[in-house]
Amino acid sequence: MNTRTLGTTGPTVSALGLGLMGMSDLYGASDEAESIATIHAALDAGITLLDTGDFYGMGHNEMLLRDALRGRNRDNAVISVKFGALRDVDGGWNGSDLRPVAIKNFLAYTLRRLGTDHVDIYRPARLAPDVPVEDVMGTLAELVKAGHVRHIGLSEVSAETLRRAHAVHPVADLQIEYSLISRDPEAAILPTARELGVGVTAYGVLSRGLISGHWTPQRETDATDFRSHLPRFAGANLDRNLALVDALRAVAEARGVTVAQIAIAWVLSRGEDIVPLIGARRRERLTEALGAAAVTLTEADLAAIEAAVPSGAAAGSRYDEAQMAFLDSERA
Ligand SMILES: NC(=O)c1ccc[n+]([C@@H]2O[C@H](COP(=O)([O-])OP(=O)(O)OC[C@H]3O[C@@H](n4cnc5c(N)ncnc54)[C@H](OP(=O)(O)O)[C@@H]3O)[C@@H](O)[C@H]2O)c1
């Protein structure tokens, strides 16, 4: 597996990272033994970047990662943790708490659950309206100084917020949704990250499975599957988006690769500063995703992909209205 360095101050990580979220939360039922086998297979294939969140399954995701790393060399893993989101017992979302005491509390629990003395990259999942990003960075800088956190990351913030944050303390990477059908970061966020020397970890590169080539109109999602609430997976939007996938499938077949592989390879081709996070939670899916690392897209391939899935072609927003309002990255 090739490596990429996250920005000018961040760690060097595998060119593909593994995102663990769906193993504990948001995408319906998952299988714990298969999740651990998938993490092991990823490590064995050379993946070093493992992305989790303390609120993914209310701690379950971190404990799953601790179990998966048992008997492995923890120092070979770059553990990225998101924090700040407040949940309720039914899985609901109650905003973010980024007060200094809250951040220190979140980290104390995280270190215990992970069974480690430091987090490699620590990032607020969303900003909180009552705490300026400068203050959040100040708290995180203290944790870096104390050795509990190695690098600071951010998630879903605008170019302007990234600039303000980076002025307080270097940001290793910005985590943001970026895929063939979510290209808004190209306007201001990616250029600003590049200018500042901030790396990018791209999530939703398969748009949560929608552009993986495996999603069908018949696929059933239960109430615990967050995708059942997403505009892009509903009604006429879904038909329109799956038509884009059909067009992409023709390009993928001509190249002898799968839809998921061409979609991931496209994100990889957007720059050496971008590391796609793969949301595989089964070994079979992981194997497919890993195949993308070996796909080099030519100019002709890129033109064919652009013709199949032009920028802005997706129907529906990437989150529902309430969640969109919570995204700093969506502010101009
Ligand atoms: N910072 C943020 O706000 C934020 C938000 C969301 C996610 N993330 C991070 O990014 C990671 C990835 O996000 P994501 O899960 O939305 O990414 P994704 O890669 O776009 O979607 C993953 C889903 O696609 C389906 N899929 C089908 N074929 C696949 C293949 N070959 N490889 C991988 N997945 C395939 C799987 O669904 P089935 O298993 O149902 O088939 C899988 O759960 C998360 O785990 C999390 O760590 C961050």
Short mmCIF file of C-alpha atoms and ligand atoms in Angstrom, two decimals:
data_model
loop_
_atom_site.label_atom_id
_atom_site.label_comp_id
_atom_site.label_asym_id
_atom_site.label_seq_id
_atom_site.Cartn_x
_atom_site.Cartn_y
_atom_site.Cartn_z
CA MET A 1 0.00 0.00 0.00
CA ASN A 2 1.36 3.43 -0.94
CA THR A 3 1.51 6.11 1.70
CA ARG A 4 0.51 9.75 1.79
CA THR A 5 1.44 12.44 4.28
CA LEU A 6 -1.36 14.44 5.85
CA GLY A 7 -0.45 18.06 5.23
CA THR A 8 2.89 19.56 6.17
CA THR A 9 2.65 18.66 9.85
CA GLY A 10 0.56 15.48 9.90
CA PRO A 11 1.51 11.80 10.01
CA THR A 12 2.33 9.63 7.02
CA VAL A 13 -0.50 7.13 6.56
CA SER A 14 -1.68 4.50 4.10
CA ALA A 15 -3.13 6.00 0.90
CA LEU A 16 -6.50 4.50 1.91
CA GLY A 17 -7.79 4.73 5.47
CA LEU A 18 -10.44 2.54 7.07
CA GLY A 19 -13.50 4.24 8.59
CA LEU A 20 -15.10 2.17 11.34
CA MET A 21 -18.38 4.02 11.83
CA GLY A 22 -20.69 1.54 10.09
CA MET A 23 -19.34 -1.29 12.26
CA SER A 24 -21.15 0.16 15.30
CA ASP A 25 -23.74 2.63 14.15
CA LEU A 26 -25.81 4.38 11.53
CA TYR A 27 -25.89 1.74 8.77
CA GLY A 28 -28.13 -0.85 10.44
CA ALA A 29 -27.04 -4.18 11.87
CA SER A 30 -23.39 -5.23 11.66
CA ASP A 31 -21.47 -8.28 12.78
CA GLU A 32 -18.82 -7.77 15.46
CA ALA A 33 -16.64 -10.77 14.53
CA GLU A 34 -16.73 -9.79 10.86
CA SER A 35 -15.93 -6.18 11.78
CA ILE A 36 -12.82 -7.27 13.67
CA ALA A 37 -11.81 -9.61 10.85
CA THR A 38 -12.19 -6.66 8.46
CA ILE A 39 -9.95 -4.43 10.61
CA HIS A 40 -7.36 -7.24 10.77
CA ALA A 41 -7.51 -7.70 7.00
CA ALA A 42 -7.06 -3.96 6.54
CA LEU A 43 -4.01 -3.89 8.83
CA ASP A 44 -2.56 -6.92 7.05
CA ALA A 45 -3.03 -5.14 3.71
CA GLY A 46 -1.02 -2.16 4.98
CA ILE A 47 -3.80 0.19 6.07
CA THR A 48 -2.54 2.26 8.97
CA LEU A 49 -5.15 5.03 9.28
CA LEU A 50 -8.16 3.94 11.34
CA ASP A 51 -10.95 6.47 11.80
CA THR A 52 -13.47 6.28 14.62
CA GLY A 53 -15.61 8.56 16.80
CA ASP A 54 -16.41 8.33 20.51
CA PHE A 55 -20.11 8.71 19.67
CA TYR A 56 -20.18 5.91 17.07
CA GLY A 57 -22.29 3.41 18.98
CA MET A 58 -21.67 5.44 22.17
CA GLY A 59 -18.19 4.07 22.74
CA HIS A 60 -18.79 0.72 21.05
CA ASN A 61 -16.68 1.65 18.02
CA GLU A 62 -13.67 2.54 20.14
CA MET A 63 -13.94 -0.66 22.18
CA LEU A 64 -14.22 -2.62 18.93
CA LEU A 65 -11.01 -0.99 17.75
CA ARG A 66 -9.28 -1.77 21.05
CA ASP A 67 -10.29 -5.43 20.67
CA ALA A 68 -9.07 -5.49 17.07
CA LEU A 69 -5.70 -4.00 18.03
CA ARG A 70 -5.13 -6.47 20.87
CA GLY A 71 -1.98 -8.43 20.04
CA ARG A 72 -1.04 -5.98 17.30
CA ASN A 73 1.53 -3.20 17.48
CA ARG A 74 -0.53 -0.16 18.41
CA ASP A 75 2.29 2.11 17.25
CA ASN A 76 1.77 0.94 13.66
CA ALA A 77 -1.78 2.33 13.74
CA VAL A 78 -2.70 5.97 13.26
CA ILE A 79 -5.89 6.32 15.28
CA SER A 80 -8.14 9.23 14.32
CA VAL A 81 -10.95 9.99 16.78
CA LYS A 82 -13.88 12.39 16.43
CA PHE A 83 -15.51 13.79 19.54
CA GLY A 84 -18.01 16.40 20.66
CA ALA A 85 -21.32 14.97 19.45
CA LEU A 86 -23.97 14.51 22.13
CA ARG A 87 -26.31 11.54 21.83
CA ASP A 88 -29.32 10.21 23.69
CA VAL A 89 -30.22 6.64 24.59
CA ASP A 90 -32.32 6.25 21.46
CA GLY A 91 -29.38 7.28 19.29
CA GLY A 92 -30.69 10.82 18.72
CA TRP A 93 -28.38 13.81 18.25
CA ASN A 94 -28.25 16.72 20.69
CA GLY A 95 -25.62 19.02 19.22
CA SER A 96 -21.99 19.37 20.26
CA ASP A 97 -20.23 20.17 23.50
CA LEU A 98 -16.80 21.70 22.92
CA ARG A 99 -16.21 23.38 26.27
CA PRO A 100 -12.65 22.71 27.54
CA VAL A 101 -13.91 20.55 30.42
CA ALA A 102 -16.07 18.55 28.03
CA ILE A 103 -13.21 17.95 25.58
CA LYS A 104 -10.92 16.79 28.40
CA ASN A 105 -13.68 14.51 29.66
CA PHE A 106 -14.31 13.04 26.18
CA LEU A 107 -10.59 12.34 25.77
CA ALA A 108 -10.25 10.68 29.18
CA TYR A 109 -13.03 8.22 28.30
CA THR A 110 -11.64 7.67 24.80
CA LEU A 111 -8.14 6.79 26.03
CA ARG A 112 -9.61 4.31 28.50
CA ARG A 113 -11.89 2.69 25.93
CA LEU A 114 -9.09 2.48 23.35
CA GLY A 115 -6.61 1.18 25.92
CA THR A 116 -3.95 3.64 24.81
CA ASP A 117 -2.21 6.69 26.22
CA HIS A 118 -2.58 8.88 23.16
CA VAL A 119 -4.77 9.57 20.16
CA ASP A 120 -2.90 10.18 16.92
CA ILE A 121 -5.40 12.64 15.42
CA TYR A 122 -8.16 14.15 17.55
CA ARG A 123 -10.92 16.23 15.97
CA PRO A 124 -14.30 17.74 16.79
CA ALA A 125 -16.90 16.11 14.53
CA ARG A 126 -18.85 19.36 14.23
CA LEU A 127 -18.36 22.82 15.65
CA ALA A 128 -20.51 24.17 18.47
CA PRO A 129 -22.18 27.56 18.04
CA ASP A 130 -21.16 28.75 21.51
CA VAL A 131 -17.42 27.96 21.32
CA PRO A 132 -15.22 29.75 18.74
CA VAL A 133 -12.91 27.47 16.78
CA GLU A 134 -9.93 29.37 18.21
CA ASP A 135 -10.93 28.24 21.72
CA VAL A 136 -11.38 24.64 20.60
CA MET A 137 -7.91 24.71 19.05
CA GLY A 138 -6.51 26.21 22.25
CA THR A 139 -7.89 23.33 24.30
CA LEU A 140 -6.61 20.77 21.80
CA ALA A 141 -3.18 22.43 21.72
CA GLU A 142 -2.97 21.89 25.49
CA LEU A 143 -3.70 18.19 24.98
CA VAL A 144 -0.97 18.01 22.34
CA LYS A 145 1.46 19.66 24.73
CA ALA A 146 0.54 17.15 27.44
CA GLY A 147 1.22 14.27 25.01
CA HIS A 148 -2.31 12.81 25.01
CA VAL A 149 -2.92 13.90 21.41
CA ARG A 150 -0.35 13.84 18.60
CA HIS A 151 -2.15 15.88 15.91
CA ILE A 152 -5.23 18.04 15.62
CA GLY A 153 -7.79 17.49 12.87
CA LEU A 154 -11.04 19.16 11.92
CA SER A 155 -14.21 17.92 10.27
CA GLU A 156 -16.73 19.61 7.98
CA VAL A 157 -15.52 23.17 8.47
CA SER A 158 -15.46 25.97 5.91
CA ALA A 159 -12.32 27.39 4.29
CA GLU A 160 -12.53 30.46 6.50
CA THR A 161 -12.87 28.44 9.71
CA LEU A 162 -9.97 26.22 8.64
CA ARG A 163 -7.82 29.31 8.17
CA ARG A 164 -8.75 30.71 11.60
CA ALA A 165 -8.10 27.37 13.29
CA HIS A 166 -4.77 26.82 11.55
CA ALA A 167 -3.59 30.24 12.74
CA VAL A 168 -3.89 28.98 16.35
CA HIS A 169 -2.27 25.55 15.88
CA PRO A 170 -1.36 23.53 12.76
CA VAL A 171 -4.20 21.33 11.52
CA ALA A 172 -3.00 17.95 10.24
CA ASP A 173 -6.07 17.15 8.18
CA LEU A 174 -9.58 18.21 7.44
CA GLN A 175 -12.13 15.41 7.20
CA ILE A 176 -14.83 16.22 4.68
CA GLU A 177 -17.36 14.44 2.48
CA TYR A 178 -15.91 14.33 -1.01
CA SER A 179 -16.90 12.07 -3.87
CA LEU A 180 -17.95 12.11 -7.50
CA ILE A 181 -21.36 13.30 -6.35
CA SER A 182 -20.23 15.62 -3.52
CA ARG A 183 -17.78 18.03 -5.08
CA ASP A 184 -18.52 21.29 -3.26
CA PRO A 185 -15.16 21.23 -1.41
CA GLU A 186 -13.44 21.88 -4.77
CA ALA A 187 -14.55 25.52 -4.77
CA ALA A 188 -12.84 26.88 -1.65
CA ILE A 189 -12.12 24.19 0.93
CA LEU A 190 -9.60 22.05 -1.00
CA PRO A 191 -7.65 25.05 -2.38
CA THR A 192 -7.45 26.57 1.10
CA ALA A 193 -6.32 23.28 2.66
CA ARG A 194 -3.60 23.07 0.00
CA GLU A 195 -2.51 26.65 0.54
CA LEU A 196 -2.23 26.08 4.30
CA GLY A 197 -0.57 22.66 4.05
CA VAL A 198 -3.51 20.83 5.61
CA GLY A 199 -4.19 17.26 4.44
CA VAL A 200 -7.67 15.98 3.56
CA THR A 201 -9.28 12.74 4.68
CA ALA A 202 -12.26 12.24 2.39
CA TYR A 203 -15.28 10.39 3.69
CA GLY A 204 -18.38 9.20 1.88
CA VAL A 205 -16.28 8.48 -1.21
CA LEU A 206 -18.96 5.94 -2.14
CA SER A 207 -21.65 8.31 -0.90
CA ARG A 208 -22.40 5.84 1.90
CA GLY A 209 -22.85 3.00 -0.56
CA LEU A 210 -25.10 4.89 -3.00
CA ILE A 211 -22.44 5.01 -5.73
CA SER A 212 -20.78 1.70 -4.78
CA GLY A 213 -22.52 -0.22 -7.56
CA HIS A 214 -24.15 -2.45 -4.93
CA TRP A 215 -27.11 -0.24 -4.01
CA THR A 216 -30.43 -1.12 -5.63
CA PRO A 217 -33.89 0.47 -5.43
CA GLN A 218 -35.02 -2.76 -3.72
CA ARG A 219 -32.46 -2.50 -0.91
CA GLU A 220 -34.34 -2.33 2.39
CA THR A 221 -33.13 -0.04 5.16
CA ASP A 222 -34.53 -0.27 8.68
CA ALA A 223 -35.00 2.65 11.08
CA THR A 224 -31.47 2.18 12.48
CA ASP A 225 -30.03 2.80 9.03
CA PHE A 226 -29.38 6.52 8.77
CA ARG A 227 -29.41 6.25 4.98
CA SER A 228 -33.18 5.76 5.07
CA HIS A 229 -33.39 9.45 6.12
CA LEU A 230 -31.00 10.85 3.52
CA PRO A 231 -32.49 12.81 0.60
CA ARG A 232 -30.21 11.16 -1.97
CA PHE A 233 -31.53 7.70 -1.10
CA ALA A 234 -35.22 8.60 -1.43
CA GLY A 235 -37.83 8.46 -4.19
CA ALA A 236 -37.09 10.15 -7.49
CA ASN A 237 -33.68 11.33 -6.18
CA LEU A 238 -32.63 7.71 -5.77
CA ASP A 239 -33.69 6.87 -9.34
CA ARG A 240 -31.76 9.83 -10.69
CA ASN A 241 -28.65 8.99 -8.65
CA LEU A 242 -28.71 5.31 -9.59
CA ALA A 243 -28.92 6.35 -13.26
CA LEU A 244 -25.60 8.16 -12.71
CA VAL A 245 -24.22 4.95 -11.22
CA ASP A 246 -25.32 3.03 -14.32
CA ALA A 247 -23.42 5.49 -16.49
CA LEU A 248 -20.37 5.10 -14.23
CA ARG A 249 -20.69 1.32 -14.42
CA ALA A 250 -20.22 1.46 -18.19
CA VAL A 251 -16.96 3.38 -17.71
CA ALA A 252 -15.81 0.98 -14.98
CA GLU A 253 -16.58 -2.09 -17.09
CA ALA A 254 -14.65 -0.67 -20.02
CA ARG A 255 -11.66 -0.34 -17.66
CA GLY A 256 -12.17 -3.82 -16.20
CA VAL A 257 -12.77 -2.52 -12.67
CA THR A 258 -15.84 -2.26 -10.45
CA VAL A 259 -17.97 0.82 -9.83
CA ALA A 260 -16.69 1.14 -6.25
CA GLN A 261 -13.10 0.87 -7.44
CA ILE A 262 -13.44 3.59 -10.06
CA ALA A 263 -15.24 5.88 -7.59
CA ILE A 264 -12.49 5.44 -4.98
CA ALA A 265 -9.73 5.72 -7.61
CA TRP A 266 -11.26 9.02 -8.76
CA VAL A 267 -10.91 10.49 -5.25
CA LEU A 268 -7.34 9.15 -5.02
CA SER A 269 -6.59 10.86 -8.34
CA ARG A 270 -7.64 14.29 -7.02
CA GLY A 271 -4.30 14.87 -5.28
CA GLU A 272 -1.58 13.31 -3.17
CA ASP A 273 -2.88 15.35 -0.24
CA ILE A 274 -6.16 13.44 -0.14
CA VAL A 275 -6.67 10.13 1.69
CA PRO A 276 -10.02 8.42 1.08
CA LEU A 277 -11.60 6.74 4.13
CA ILE A 278 -13.13 3.45 3.14
CA GLY A 279 -16.29 2.49 5.03
CA ALA A 280 -16.01 -1.28 4.46
CA ARG A 281 -17.38 -3.37 7.32
CA ARG A 282 -16.99 -6.75 5.65
CA ARG A 283 -13.83 -8.34 4.24
CA GLU A 284 -15.43 -8.82 0.85
CA ARG A 285 -16.12 -5.08 0.55
CA LEU A 286 -12.65 -4.23 1.85
CA THR A 287 -11.00 -6.42 -0.77
CA GLU A 288 -12.93 -4.63 -3.47
CA ALA A 289 -12.01 -1.21 -2.07
CA LEU A 290 -8.32 -2.12 -1.77
CA GLY A 291 -8.32 -2.90 -5.49
CA ALA A 292 -8.84 0.81 -6.13
CA ALA A 293 -5.35 1.59 -4.88
CA ALA A 294 -3.92 -0.13 -7.96
CA VAL A 295 -6.11 1.73 -10.47
CA THR A 296 -4.41 4.59 -12.30
CA LEU A 297 -6.85 6.72 -14.23
CA THR A 298 -5.76 8.21 -17.56
CA GLU A 299 -6.92 11.56 -18.91
CA ALA A 300 -9.32 9.64 -21.14
CA ASP A 301 -10.70 7.74 -18.14
CA LEU A 302 -11.18 10.98 -16.24
CA ALA A 303 -13.03 12.54 -19.17
CA ALA A 304 -15.29 9.49 -19.45
CA ILE A 305 -16.00 9.62 -15.70
CA GLU A 306 -16.80 13.33 -15.94
CA ALA A 307 -19.20 12.69 -18.82
CA ALA A 308 -20.91 9.90 -16.84
CA VAL A 309 -21.15 11.83 -13.57
CA PRO A 310 -20.80 15.55 -14.23
CA SER A 311 -20.09 17.82 -11.29
CA GLY A 312 -23.31 18.77 -9.53
CA ALA A 313 -25.33 15.98 -11.13
CA ALA A 314 -26.55 14.35 -7.91
CA ALA A 315 -30.18 14.77 -6.91
CA GLY A 316 -30.79 15.71 -3.28
CA SER A 317 -28.57 17.16 -0.56
CA ARG A 318 -26.01 14.99 1.21
CA TYR A 319 -27.69 15.33 4.63
CA ASP A 320 -31.23 16.22 5.64
CA GLU A 321 -32.11 19.85 6.25
CA ALA A 322 -31.54 19.84 10.02
CA GLN A 323 -28.08 18.28 9.69
CA MET A 324 -27.13 20.52 6.77
CA ALA A 325 -27.80 23.53 9.02
CA PHE A 326 -25.25 22.15 11.47
CA LEU A 327 -22.42 22.00 8.92
CA ASP A 328 -19.94 24.86 9.11
CA SER A 329 -18.61 23.65 5.74
CA GLU A 330 -21.90 24.55 4.08
CA ARG A 331 -21.57 28.20 5.09
CA ALA A 332 -20.13 30.44 2.42
N1 LIG B 1 -16.38 13.53 9.60
C1 LIG B 1 -17.62 13.17 9.34
O1 LIG B 1 -18.56 13.95 9.46
C2 LIG B 1 -17.89 11.76 8.88
C3 LIG B 1 -19.17 11.42 8.46
C4 LIG B 1 -19.38 10.12 8.01
C5 LIG B 1 -18.34 9.21 7.99
N2 LIG B 1 -17.12 9.57 8.42
C6 LIG B 1 -15.99 8.60 8.45
O2 LIG B 1 -15.75 8.13 7.13
C7 LIG B 1 -15.85 6.71 7.09
C8 LIG B 1 -16.38 6.27 5.77
O3 LIG B 1 -17.68 6.86 5.56
P1 LIG B 1 -18.82 6.07 4.86
O4 LIG B 1 -19.04 4.81 5.58
O5 LIG B 1 -19.95 6.97 4.64
O6 LIG B 1 -18.09 5.76 3.48
P2 LIG B 1 -18.46 5.13 2.12
O7 LIG B 1 -17.24 4.37 1.74
O8 LIG B 1 -18.98 6.17 1.21
O9 LIG B 1 -19.69 4.13 2.36
C9 LIG B 1 -19.47 2.93 3.00
C10 LIG B 1 -20.63 1.99 2.72
O10 LIG B 1 -20.69 1.70 1.34
C11 LIG B 1 -21.07 0.35 1.14
N3 LIG B 1 -20.10 -0.30 0.22
C12 LIG B 1 -20.42 -0.99 -0.89
N4 LIG B 1 -19.33 -1.45 -1.49
C13 LIG B 1 -18.27 -1.07 -0.75
C14 LIG B 1 -16.88 -1.27 -0.87
N5 LIG B 1 -16.33 -1.96 -1.85
N6 LIG B 1 -16.08 -0.76 0.08
C15 LIG B 1 -16.59 -0.05 1.10
N7 LIG B 1 -17.92 0.18 1.27
C16 LIG B 1 -18.75 -0.33 0.34
C17 LIG B 1 -21.09 -0.30 2.51
O11 LIG B 1 -22.43 -0.39 2.92
P3 LIG B 1 -23.04 -1.80 3.34
O12 LIG B 1 -22.05 -2.34 4.34
O13 LIG B 1 -24.37 -1.46 3.93
O14 LIG B 1 -23.07 -2.58 2.07
C18 LIG B 1 -20.38 0.66 3.41
O15 LIG B 1 -20.87 0.64 4.72
C19 LIG B 1 -16.74 6.35 8.28
O16 LIG B 1 -16.54 5.03 8.70
C20 LIG B 1 -16.30 7.37 9.30
O17 LIG B 1 -15.10 6.92 9.92
C21 LIG B 1 -16.87 10.83 8.85
#
